Amino acid sequence: MRGRRIGAGTRASSALVFALGLTLIAGGSAVADDARADAAEEPGESGGVKVEPAPPGTMGQLAADRVATMTIREQAASVVMGHIPGTDAAALATYMSQSGIGGFILMGANIPSDEAGLAELTAALTADPAFPPLIAVDQEGGDVSRLPWDRLPAAPALKNAPVTDTAAAFAARAALLQRVGIGVNFGIVADVASGPGEFIFRRALGTDAAGAAERVTAAVSGEAGATLSTIKHFPGHGAAPGDSHATIPATDMPKAEWSAADALPFVAGIEAGADFLMFGHLSYTAVDPLPASLSSEWHRIAREELGFVGIAITDDLGMLQAAGDPAYVDPVANAVNALAAGNDMVLTVVSSTPATATEVVDGIVAAVESGVLSGDRLTEAATRVAEARLRLAAAGRGMSPCPSCEPVG
């Protein structure tokens, strides 16, 4: 299967049972009486109650139903992942409640000195445990590590180590995030970089396409069940020289050449079931002169040719603005154009203030009302995000984590 439908498969089984549980509880005493009657008629080995998994697609339907009750503004807010610095839990809780946004990315300035403090902070970000925000972090390890206590092997060592080492490192890394209530890791670099002179070399998991693909598969598989995994920076930073924090790297690489090499780690990550695909501010001029993050063609390729079914998210749109191109100086226009191109979430970190998220939400609403952005496109994006949030709720990720708890034997 190419990609993983959010809410489908073994990773979602507990979520689906949880959804059934909510249905039973909501039904009141009549449902409970029916359940007791059924138990009496069909006793089981453990006392008689028989629980069956919900049909495939149930979580998707729950998400669609929820989004259908949202206003345009609520949908618009739900597809925004925002950021403000600081570790003041009350300030962060206010930011989330006032903006109503669907996600928050933790940067270094948000990380307290220990796990207990970080767990308290993520709990403060979560106003509604039944519909928690997507709390994300760039926890690659090594050069890009927000958690100072993560001393696990990272790309510089893993790219020359057995593939099994990558699976083990990312499984352990995901467990660190799970302990503190972080549901999304922007941590798997699928770019191909062959030499140390390349910007992304130290962060890439392989020095060639085949090696990178194997390790991306291992990383995604390692994170499965503990955090929602992300592969980045699509369609690949290695072929486009330059630092996308300060410019828009470009390449004239033909699509056929890309498909034979730089695409392979992304194909592997999608095949392994990556939940998020982060689109880079990279221009492959032979395919589309626009940055991939704003390119409907690159989103079409990801969906139709590579089979990706998860959440498409931009790299930090503040980076695009910082590149200095007059075409991208308006952060609200960048967000609207990113959604129109096919992204399901828009992310802003650089230059983000407490007002930025609300301004972006206002801009998305105005774009839908004026017809610049399709209402169906917004609903599609909001539904994918809602499904991921319901998955995290079903797994208990909206509840306060317990870093000191011992695993069940």
Short mmCIF file of C-alpha atoms in Angstrom, two decimals:
data_model
loop_
_atom_site.label_atom_id
_atom_site.label_comp_id
_atom_site.label_asym_id
_atom_site.label_seq_id
_atom_site.Cartn_x
_atom_site.Cartn_y
_atom_site.Cartn_z
CA MET A 1 0.00 0.00 0.00
CA ARG A 2 1.34 3.45 -0.86
CA GLY A 3 1.11 5.78 2.09
CA ARG A 4 -1.14 5.31 5.07
CA ARG A 5 -4.73 6.50 5.22
CA ILE A 6 -5.03 8.31 8.52
CA GLY A 7 -7.15 6.17 10.80
CA ALA A 8 -6.65 2.95 8.83
CA GLY A 9 -4.66 -0.17 9.66
CA THR A 10 -3.27 -1.59 12.84
CA ARG A 11 -2.00 1.70 14.24
CA ALA A 12 -5.56 2.99 14.33
CA SER A 13 -7.20 -0.06 15.90
CA SER A 14 -7.07 1.34 19.43
CA ALA A 15 -8.42 4.62 18.11
CA LEU A 16 -11.38 2.91 16.51
CA VAL A 17 -12.18 0.97 19.66
CA PHE A 18 -11.96 4.27 21.54
CA ALA A 19 -14.43 5.78 19.09
CA LEU A 20 -16.81 2.90 19.72
CA GLY A 21 -16.36 3.44 23.43
CA LEU A 22 -17.42 7.05 23.08
CA THR A 23 -20.51 5.89 21.21
CA LEU A 24 -21.45 3.45 23.96
CA ILE A 25 -20.94 6.01 26.71
CA ALA A 26 -22.90 8.65 24.87
CA GLY A 27 -25.84 6.28 24.49
CA GLY A 28 -26.60 6.29 28.21
CA SER A 29 -28.26 3.58 30.27
CA ALA A 30 -30.27 2.11 27.41
CA VAL A 31 -27.09 1.26 25.55
CA ALA A 32 -25.56 -0.13 28.73
CA ASP A 33 -28.62 -2.33 29.28
CA ASP A 34 -28.39 -3.60 25.70
CA ALA A 35 -24.73 -4.37 26.22
CA ARG A 36 -25.53 -6.34 29.39
CA ALA A 37 -28.23 -8.24 27.56
CA ASP A 38 -25.87 -9.08 24.71
CA ALA A 39 -23.26 -10.21 27.21
CA ALA A 40 -25.78 -12.53 28.84
CA GLU A 41 -26.71 -14.05 25.49
CA GLU A 42 -23.15 -14.39 24.17
CA PRO A 43 -20.79 -14.88 27.12
CA GLY A 44 -17.10 -14.58 26.35
CA GLU A 45 -14.06 -15.91 28.12
CA SER A 46 -13.44 -12.62 29.96
CA GLY A 47 -16.92 -12.08 31.35
CA GLY A 48 -19.17 -11.70 28.37
CA VAL A 49 -18.69 -8.27 26.78
CA LYS A 50 -17.84 -8.53 23.11
CA VAL A 51 -16.07 -5.57 21.50
CA GLU A 52 -15.54 -5.42 17.75
CA PRO A 53 -13.31 -2.93 15.90
CA ALA A 54 -15.14 -0.24 13.99
CA PRO A 55 -15.11 -0.58 10.19
CA PRO A 56 -12.15 0.90 8.28
CA GLY A 57 -12.67 4.58 7.57
CA THR A 58 -14.60 5.25 10.78
CA MET A 59 -12.05 7.77 12.03
CA GLY A 60 -12.15 9.55 8.68
CA GLN A 61 -15.93 9.76 8.88
CA LEU A 62 -15.76 11.10 12.43
CA ALA A 63 -13.34 13.76 11.21
CA ALA A 64 -15.58 14.68 8.26
CA ASP A 65 -18.60 14.93 10.55
CA ARG A 66 -16.72 17.18 12.93
CA VAL A 67 -15.46 19.48 10.20
CA ALA A 68 -18.98 19.71 8.77
CA THR A 69 -20.09 21.41 11.99
CA MET A 70 -17.25 23.97 11.88
CA THR A 71 -17.59 27.51 10.64
CA ILE A 72 -15.30 28.70 7.87
CA ARG A 73 -13.24 30.49 10.50
CA GLU A 74 -12.90 27.36 12.63
CA GLN A 75 -11.80 25.37 9.59
CA ALA A 76 -9.31 28.07 8.67
CA ALA A 77 -7.86 28.13 12.18
CA SER A 78 -7.59 24.36 12.27
CA VAL A 79 -5.14 24.23 9.34
CA VAL A 80 -2.70 26.73 10.89
CA MET A 81 0.31 25.58 12.87
CA GLY A 82 1.64 28.52 14.83
CA HIS A 83 4.47 29.41 17.13
CA ILE A 84 5.45 31.89 19.80
CA PRO A 85 8.59 31.61 21.92
CA GLY A 86 8.69 31.07 25.66
CA THR A 87 7.97 28.49 28.33
CA ASP A 88 5.19 30.35 30.16
CA ALA A 89 2.47 27.70 30.15
CA ALA A 90 -0.29 30.21 30.84
CA ALA A 91 0.78 32.44 27.94
CA LEU A 92 0.94 29.48 25.58
CA ALA A 93 -2.49 28.25 26.69
CA THR A 94 -3.94 31.71 26.07
CA TYR A 95 -2.34 31.84 22.63
CA MET A 96 -3.93 28.55 21.65
CA SER A 97 -7.36 29.29 23.07
CA GLN A 98 -7.58 32.78 21.57
CA SER A 99 -6.34 31.78 18.12
CA GLY A 100 -8.12 28.42 17.95
CA ILE A 101 -5.37 27.07 15.69
CA GLY A 102 -4.90 23.37 15.02
CA GLY A 103 -1.22 23.02 15.77
CA PHE A 104 1.83 24.40 17.53
CA ILE A 105 5.51 23.84 16.76
CA LEU A 106 7.90 23.78 19.68
CA MET A 107 11.25 25.42 19.05
CA GLY A 108 14.29 25.57 21.30
CA ALA A 109 12.96 28.59 23.18
CA ASN A 110 9.90 26.55 24.21
CA ILE A 111 11.81 23.70 25.83
CA PRO A 112 12.13 23.75 29.65
CA SER A 113 15.11 22.22 31.39
CA ASP A 114 13.59 18.80 31.97
CA GLU A 115 10.98 16.35 30.77
CA ALA A 116 8.53 17.12 33.56
CA GLY A 117 8.48 20.80 32.62
CA LEU A 118 7.95 19.99 28.95
CA ALA A 119 5.10 17.61 29.77
CA GLU A 120 3.39 20.39 31.74
CA LEU A 121 3.84 22.76 28.80
CA THR A 122 2.31 20.42 26.22
CA ALA A 123 -0.60 19.80 28.57
CA ALA A 124 -1.15 23.56 28.76
CA LEU A 125 -1.23 23.75 24.97
CA THR A 126 -4.05 21.20 24.94
CA ALA A 127 -7.35 22.91 25.74
CA ASP A 128 -9.52 19.95 24.71
CA PRO A 129 -8.09 16.44 25.27
CA ALA A 130 -10.81 14.99 23.03
CA PHE A 131 -9.52 17.09 20.14
CA PRO A 132 -5.90 17.93 20.93
CA PRO A 133 -3.80 20.19 18.73
CA LEU A 134 -1.00 18.76 16.64
CA ILE A 135 2.00 19.58 18.81
CA ALA A 136 5.12 19.21 16.69
CA VAL A 137 8.88 19.51 17.01
CA ASP A 138 11.96 19.26 14.76
CA GLN A 139 13.63 16.41 16.61
CA GLU A 140 16.08 15.02 14.07
CA GLY A 141 18.78 14.56 16.67
CA GLY A 142 22.32 15.80 16.15
CA ASP A 143 22.51 19.25 14.58
CA VAL A 144 18.74 19.82 14.81
CA SER A 145 17.72 18.75 18.28
CA ARG A 146 15.25 20.68 20.43
CA LEU A 147 15.38 18.26 23.36
CA PRO A 148 18.83 18.59 24.97
CA TRP A 149 18.45 15.21 26.66
CA ASP A 150 18.20 13.41 23.31
CA ARG A 151 21.67 11.88 22.98
CA LEU A 152 20.60 9.18 20.55
CA PRO A 153 22.53 8.60 17.30
CA ALA A 154 21.63 11.01 14.51
CA ALA A 155 22.29 11.34 10.78
CA PRO A 156 26.09 11.89 10.90
CA ALA A 157 26.51 8.46 12.52
CA LEU A 158 23.45 6.68 11.15
CA LYS A 159 24.23 7.23 7.48
CA ASN A 160 27.33 5.03 7.87
CA ALA A 161 25.83 2.51 10.30
CA PRO A 162 23.63 -0.55 9.69
CA VAL A 163 20.06 0.32 8.76
CA THR A 164 18.79 -1.37 11.92
CA ASP A 165 20.54 1.34 13.93
CA THR A 166 18.32 3.98 12.29
CA ALA A 167 15.16 2.08 13.21
CA ALA A 168 16.31 1.74 16.81
CA ALA A 169 17.35 5.38 17.14
CA PHE A 170 14.07 6.74 15.78
CA ALA A 171 11.99 4.34 17.85
CA ALA A 172 13.74 5.60 20.96
CA ARG A 173 13.50 9.20 19.81
CA ALA A 174 9.77 8.85 19.22
CA ALA A 175 9.38 7.39 22.69
CA LEU A 176 11.02 10.50 24.15
CA LEU A 177 8.43 12.63 22.37
CA GLN A 178 5.56 10.40 23.41
CA ARG A 179 6.60 10.71 27.06
CA VAL A 180 6.17 14.48 27.00
CA GLY A 181 2.99 14.73 24.93
CA ILE A 182 4.44 15.67 21.54
CA GLY A 183 2.38 14.03 18.80
CA VAL A 184 4.24 15.00 15.60
CA ASN A 185 7.94 14.78 14.76
CA PHE A 186 9.30 16.78 11.83
CA GLY A 187 12.41 14.66 12.21
CA ILE A 188 13.08 12.50 9.14
CA VAL A 189 15.25 14.16 6.49
CA ALA A 190 14.68 12.38 3.18
CA ASP A 191 16.98 14.61 1.14
CA VAL A 192 19.92 13.06 -0.71
CA ALA A 193 23.28 14.75 -0.11
CA SER A 194 26.46 13.10 -1.31
CA GLY A 195 29.16 15.47 -0.07
CA PRO A 196 29.98 17.40 3.12
CA GLY A 197 29.92 20.69 1.21
CA GLU A 198 26.16 20.46 0.74
CA PHE A 199 23.90 22.44 3.09
CA ILE A 200 21.81 19.43 4.11
CA PHE A 201 24.63 16.84 4.23
CA ARG A 202 24.96 16.45 8.01
CA ARG A 203 21.19 16.10 8.38
CA ALA A 204 20.59 13.64 5.51
CA LEU A 205 20.25 9.96 6.38
CA GLY A 206 22.14 8.72 3.35
CA THR A 207 24.91 9.73 0.96
CA ASP A 208 23.12 8.19 -2.02
CA ALA A 209 19.49 7.67 -2.96
CA ALA A 210 19.42 3.95 -2.16
CA GLY A 211 21.05 4.34 1.24
CA ALA A 212 18.83 7.28 2.14
CA ALA A 213 15.71 5.35 1.09
CA GLU A 214 16.59 2.40 3.32
CA ARG A 215 17.16 4.61 6.34
CA VAL A 216 14.07 6.72 5.74
CA THR A 217 12.02 3.52 5.69
CA ALA A 218 13.66 2.45 8.94
CA ALA A 219 13.07 5.82 10.59
CA VAL A 220 9.38 5.93 9.65
CA SER A 221 8.90 2.36 10.81
CA GLY A 222 10.75 3.08 14.03
CA GLU A 223 8.49 6.02 14.90
CA ALA A 224 5.27 4.13 14.11
CA GLY A 225 2.85 4.00 17.01
CA ALA A 226 4.68 6.55 19.16
CA THR A 227 4.50 9.72 17.08
CA LEU A 228 3.18 10.87 13.71
CA SER A 229 6.18 10.84 11.39
CA THR A 230 7.22 13.44 8.82
CA ILE A 231 9.53 13.15 5.81
CA LYS A 232 11.10 16.33 4.47
CA HIS A 233 11.99 18.46 2.44
CA PHE A 234 10.00 17.37 -0.62
CA PRO A 235 10.97 17.14 -3.48
CA GLY A 236 14.53 17.08 -2.14
CA HIS A 237 17.09 19.59 -0.89
CA GLY A 238 20.13 17.75 -2.18
CA ALA A 239 19.59 18.59 -5.84
CA ALA A 240 18.94 22.27 -5.14
CA PRO A 241 22.06 23.90 -3.64
CA GLY A 242 21.68 26.66 -1.08
CA ASP A 243 20.15 27.28 2.33
CA SER A 244 16.36 27.70 2.08
CA HIS A 245 16.38 29.70 5.31
CA ALA A 246 17.85 32.61 3.36
CA THR A 247 17.10 31.97 -0.31
CA ILE A 248 15.00 29.79 -2.61
CA PRO A 249 17.38 27.07 -3.82
CA ALA A 250 16.82 26.14 -7.45
CA THR A 251 17.76 23.35 -9.84
CA ASP A 252 17.03 22.61 -13.48
CA MET A 253 17.12 18.85 -12.86
CA PRO A 254 14.69 17.10 -15.25
CA LYS A 255 11.82 15.23 -13.64
CA ALA A 256 13.03 11.90 -15.02
CA GLU A 257 16.37 12.35 -13.30
CA TRP A 258 14.62 13.32 -10.06
CA SER A 259 12.39 10.24 -10.27
CA ALA A 260 15.41 7.97 -10.64
CA ALA A 261 17.34 9.37 -7.67
CA ASP A 262 16.18 12.12 -5.29
CA ALA A 263 12.60 10.88 -5.32
CA LEU A 264 13.50 7.44 -3.98
CA PRO A 265 13.73 8.28 -0.24
CA PHE A 266 10.37 10.05 -0.43
CA VAL A 267 8.80 7.10 -2.22
CA ALA A 268 10.24 4.84 0.47
CA GLY A 269 8.92 7.00 3.29
CA ILE A 270 5.46 7.13 1.75
CA GLU A 271 5.49 3.36 1.25
CA ALA A 272 6.49 2.96 4.90
CA GLY A 273 3.49 5.03 5.98
CA ALA A 274 4.78 8.53 6.75
CA ASP A 275 1.96 10.64 8.19
CA PHE A 276 3.24 14.05 7.06
CA LEU A 277 5.05 15.22 3.95
CA MET A 278 6.79 18.58 4.39
CA PHE A 279 7.15 20.61 1.20
CA GLY A 280 10.36 22.60 0.87
CA HIS A 281 10.85 26.09 -0.51
CA LEU A 282 12.77 24.59 -3.44
CA SER A 283 12.37 25.42 -7.10
CA TYR A 284 12.73 22.58 -9.62
CA THR A 285 12.37 24.79 -12.66
CA ALA A 286 11.95 21.92 -15.14
CA VAL A 287 8.77 20.92 -13.28
CA ASP A 288 7.49 24.26 -11.95
CA PRO A 289 9.35 27.54 -11.39
CA LEU A 290 7.36 28.11 -8.19
CA PRO A 291 8.75 26.81 -4.90
CA ALA A 292 7.43 23.31 -4.28
CA SER A 293 5.64 24.58 -1.18
CA LEU A 294 3.46 26.74 -3.45
CA SER A 295 3.31 24.40 -6.44
CA SER A 296 0.09 22.59 -7.28
CA GLU A 297 2.07 20.41 -9.69
CA TRP A 298 4.37 19.08 -6.97
CA HIS A 299 1.35 18.38 -4.79
CA ARG A 300 -0.26 16.52 -7.69
CA ILE A 301 2.90 14.45 -8.12
CA ALA A 302 2.96 13.58 -4.43
CA ARG A 303 -0.69 12.55 -4.36
CA GLU A 304 -1.28 11.01 -7.78
CA GLU A 305 2.13 9.61 -8.73
CA LEU A 306 3.66 8.75 -5.35
CA GLY A 307 0.40 7.84 -3.61
CA PHE A 308 0.75 10.05 -0.54
CA VAL A 309 -2.49 10.20 1.47
CA GLY A 310 -1.40 11.94 4.68
CA ILE A 311 -1.05 15.58 5.66
CA ALA A 312 0.90 17.89 3.35
CA ILE A 313 2.50 20.71 5.31
CA THR A 314 4.69 23.62 4.33
CA ASP A 315 8.15 24.21 5.64
CA ASP A 316 8.28 27.39 7.70
CA LEU A 317 6.61 30.06 5.56
CA GLY A 318 8.65 32.66 7.41
CA MET A 319 11.69 31.29 5.58
CA LEU A 320 10.00 31.95 2.25
CA GLN A 321 9.30 35.51 3.32
CA ALA A 322 12.91 35.94 4.51
CA ALA A 323 14.27 34.88 1.11
CA GLY A 324 13.78 38.47 -0.05
CA ASP A 325 11.83 37.77 -3.24
CA PRO A 326 9.17 40.51 -3.58
CA ALA A 327 6.67 37.88 -4.69
CA TYR A 328 6.72 36.30 -1.24
CA VAL A 329 6.83 39.22 1.18
CA ASP A 330 3.18 38.89 2.25
CA PRO A 331 2.87 36.12 4.89
CA VAL A 332 -0.91 35.90 4.57
CA ALA A 333 -0.78 35.59 0.78
CA ASN A 334 1.89 32.90 1.14
CA ALA A 335 -0.38 30.90 3.45
CA VAL A 336 -3.42 31.22 1.18
CA ASN A 337 -1.38 30.26 -1.89
CA ALA A 338 0.11 27.29 -0.03
CA LEU A 339 -3.35 25.97 0.84
CA ALA A 340 -4.58 26.52 -2.70
CA ALA A 341 -1.58 24.57 -4.01
CA GLY A 342 -2.53 21.54 -1.92
CA ASN A 343 -1.01 21.90 1.54
CA ASP A 344 -3.24 20.82 4.43
CA MET A 345 -1.37 22.82 7.07
CA VAL A 346 0.56 26.06 6.90
CA LEU A 347 3.45 26.56 9.30
CA THR A 348 5.04 29.83 10.38
CA VAL A 349 7.96 30.24 12.78
CA VAL A 350 10.33 32.99 11.60
CA SER A 351 8.97 36.42 12.57
CA SER A 352 5.87 34.83 14.11
CA THR A 353 4.21 36.94 16.82
CA PRO A 354 1.10 36.29 18.93
CA ALA A 355 -0.87 38.14 16.23
CA THR A 356 0.48 36.24 13.21
CA ALA A 357 -1.73 33.17 13.48
CA THR A 358 -4.90 35.24 13.78
CA GLU A 359 -3.87 37.37 10.80
CA VAL A 360 -3.32 34.23 8.72
CA VAL A 361 -6.70 32.83 9.81
CA ASP A 362 -8.38 36.12 8.85
CA GLY A 363 -6.68 35.96 5.46
CA ILE A 364 -7.81 32.40 4.80
CA VAL A 365 -11.41 33.27 5.68
CA ALA A 366 -11.32 36.30 3.39
CA ALA A 367 -9.86 34.18 0.58
CA VAL A 368 -12.66 31.63 0.86
CA GLU A 369 -15.36 34.29 1.04
CA SER A 370 -13.96 36.06 -2.03
CA GLY A 371 -13.52 32.84 -4.01
CA VAL A 372 -9.73 33.09 -4.16
CA LEU A 373 -9.50 29.84 -2.17
CA SER A 374 -11.98 27.03 -2.74
CA GLY A 375 -14.14 26.18 0.23
CA ASP A 376 -13.87 22.51 -0.75
CA ARG A 377 -10.06 22.74 -0.64
CA LEU A 378 -10.21 24.19 2.88
CA THR A 379 -12.65 21.50 4.01
CA GLU A 380 -10.43 18.77 2.55
CA ALA A 381 -7.42 20.15 4.42
CA ALA A 382 -9.33 20.61 7.68
CA THR A 383 -10.64 17.05 7.49
CA ARG A 384 -7.17 15.54 7.12
CA VAL A 385 -5.97 17.58 10.09
CA ALA A 386 -9.04 16.68 12.16
CA GLU A 387 -8.49 12.99 11.53
CA ALA A 388 -4.93 13.21 12.83
CA ARG A 389 -6.11 15.08 15.92
CA LEU A 390 -8.77 12.45 16.60
CA ARG A 391 -6.14 9.74 16.21
CA LEU A 392 -4.02 11.40 18.87
CA ALA A 393 -7.03 11.77 21.15
CA ALA A 394 -7.92 8.12 20.69
CA ALA A 395 -4.40 7.15 21.68
CA GLY A 396 -4.68 9.26 24.82
CA ARG A 397 -2.28 11.87 23.51
CA GLY A 398 -4.51 14.72 24.62
CA MET A 399 -4.18 13.65 28.22
CA SER A 400 -1.44 14.76 30.57
CA PRO A 401 1.57 12.47 29.96
CA CYS A 402 3.23 10.57 32.75
CA PRO A 403 7.02 10.57 32.24
CA SER A 404 7.61 8.70 35.51
CA CYS A 405 5.15 5.88 34.84
CA GLU A 406 6.56 2.41 34.44
CA PRO A 407 5.57 0.47 31.29
CA VAL A 408 2.91 -2.17 31.70
CA GLY A 409 4.46 -5.60 32.09
#
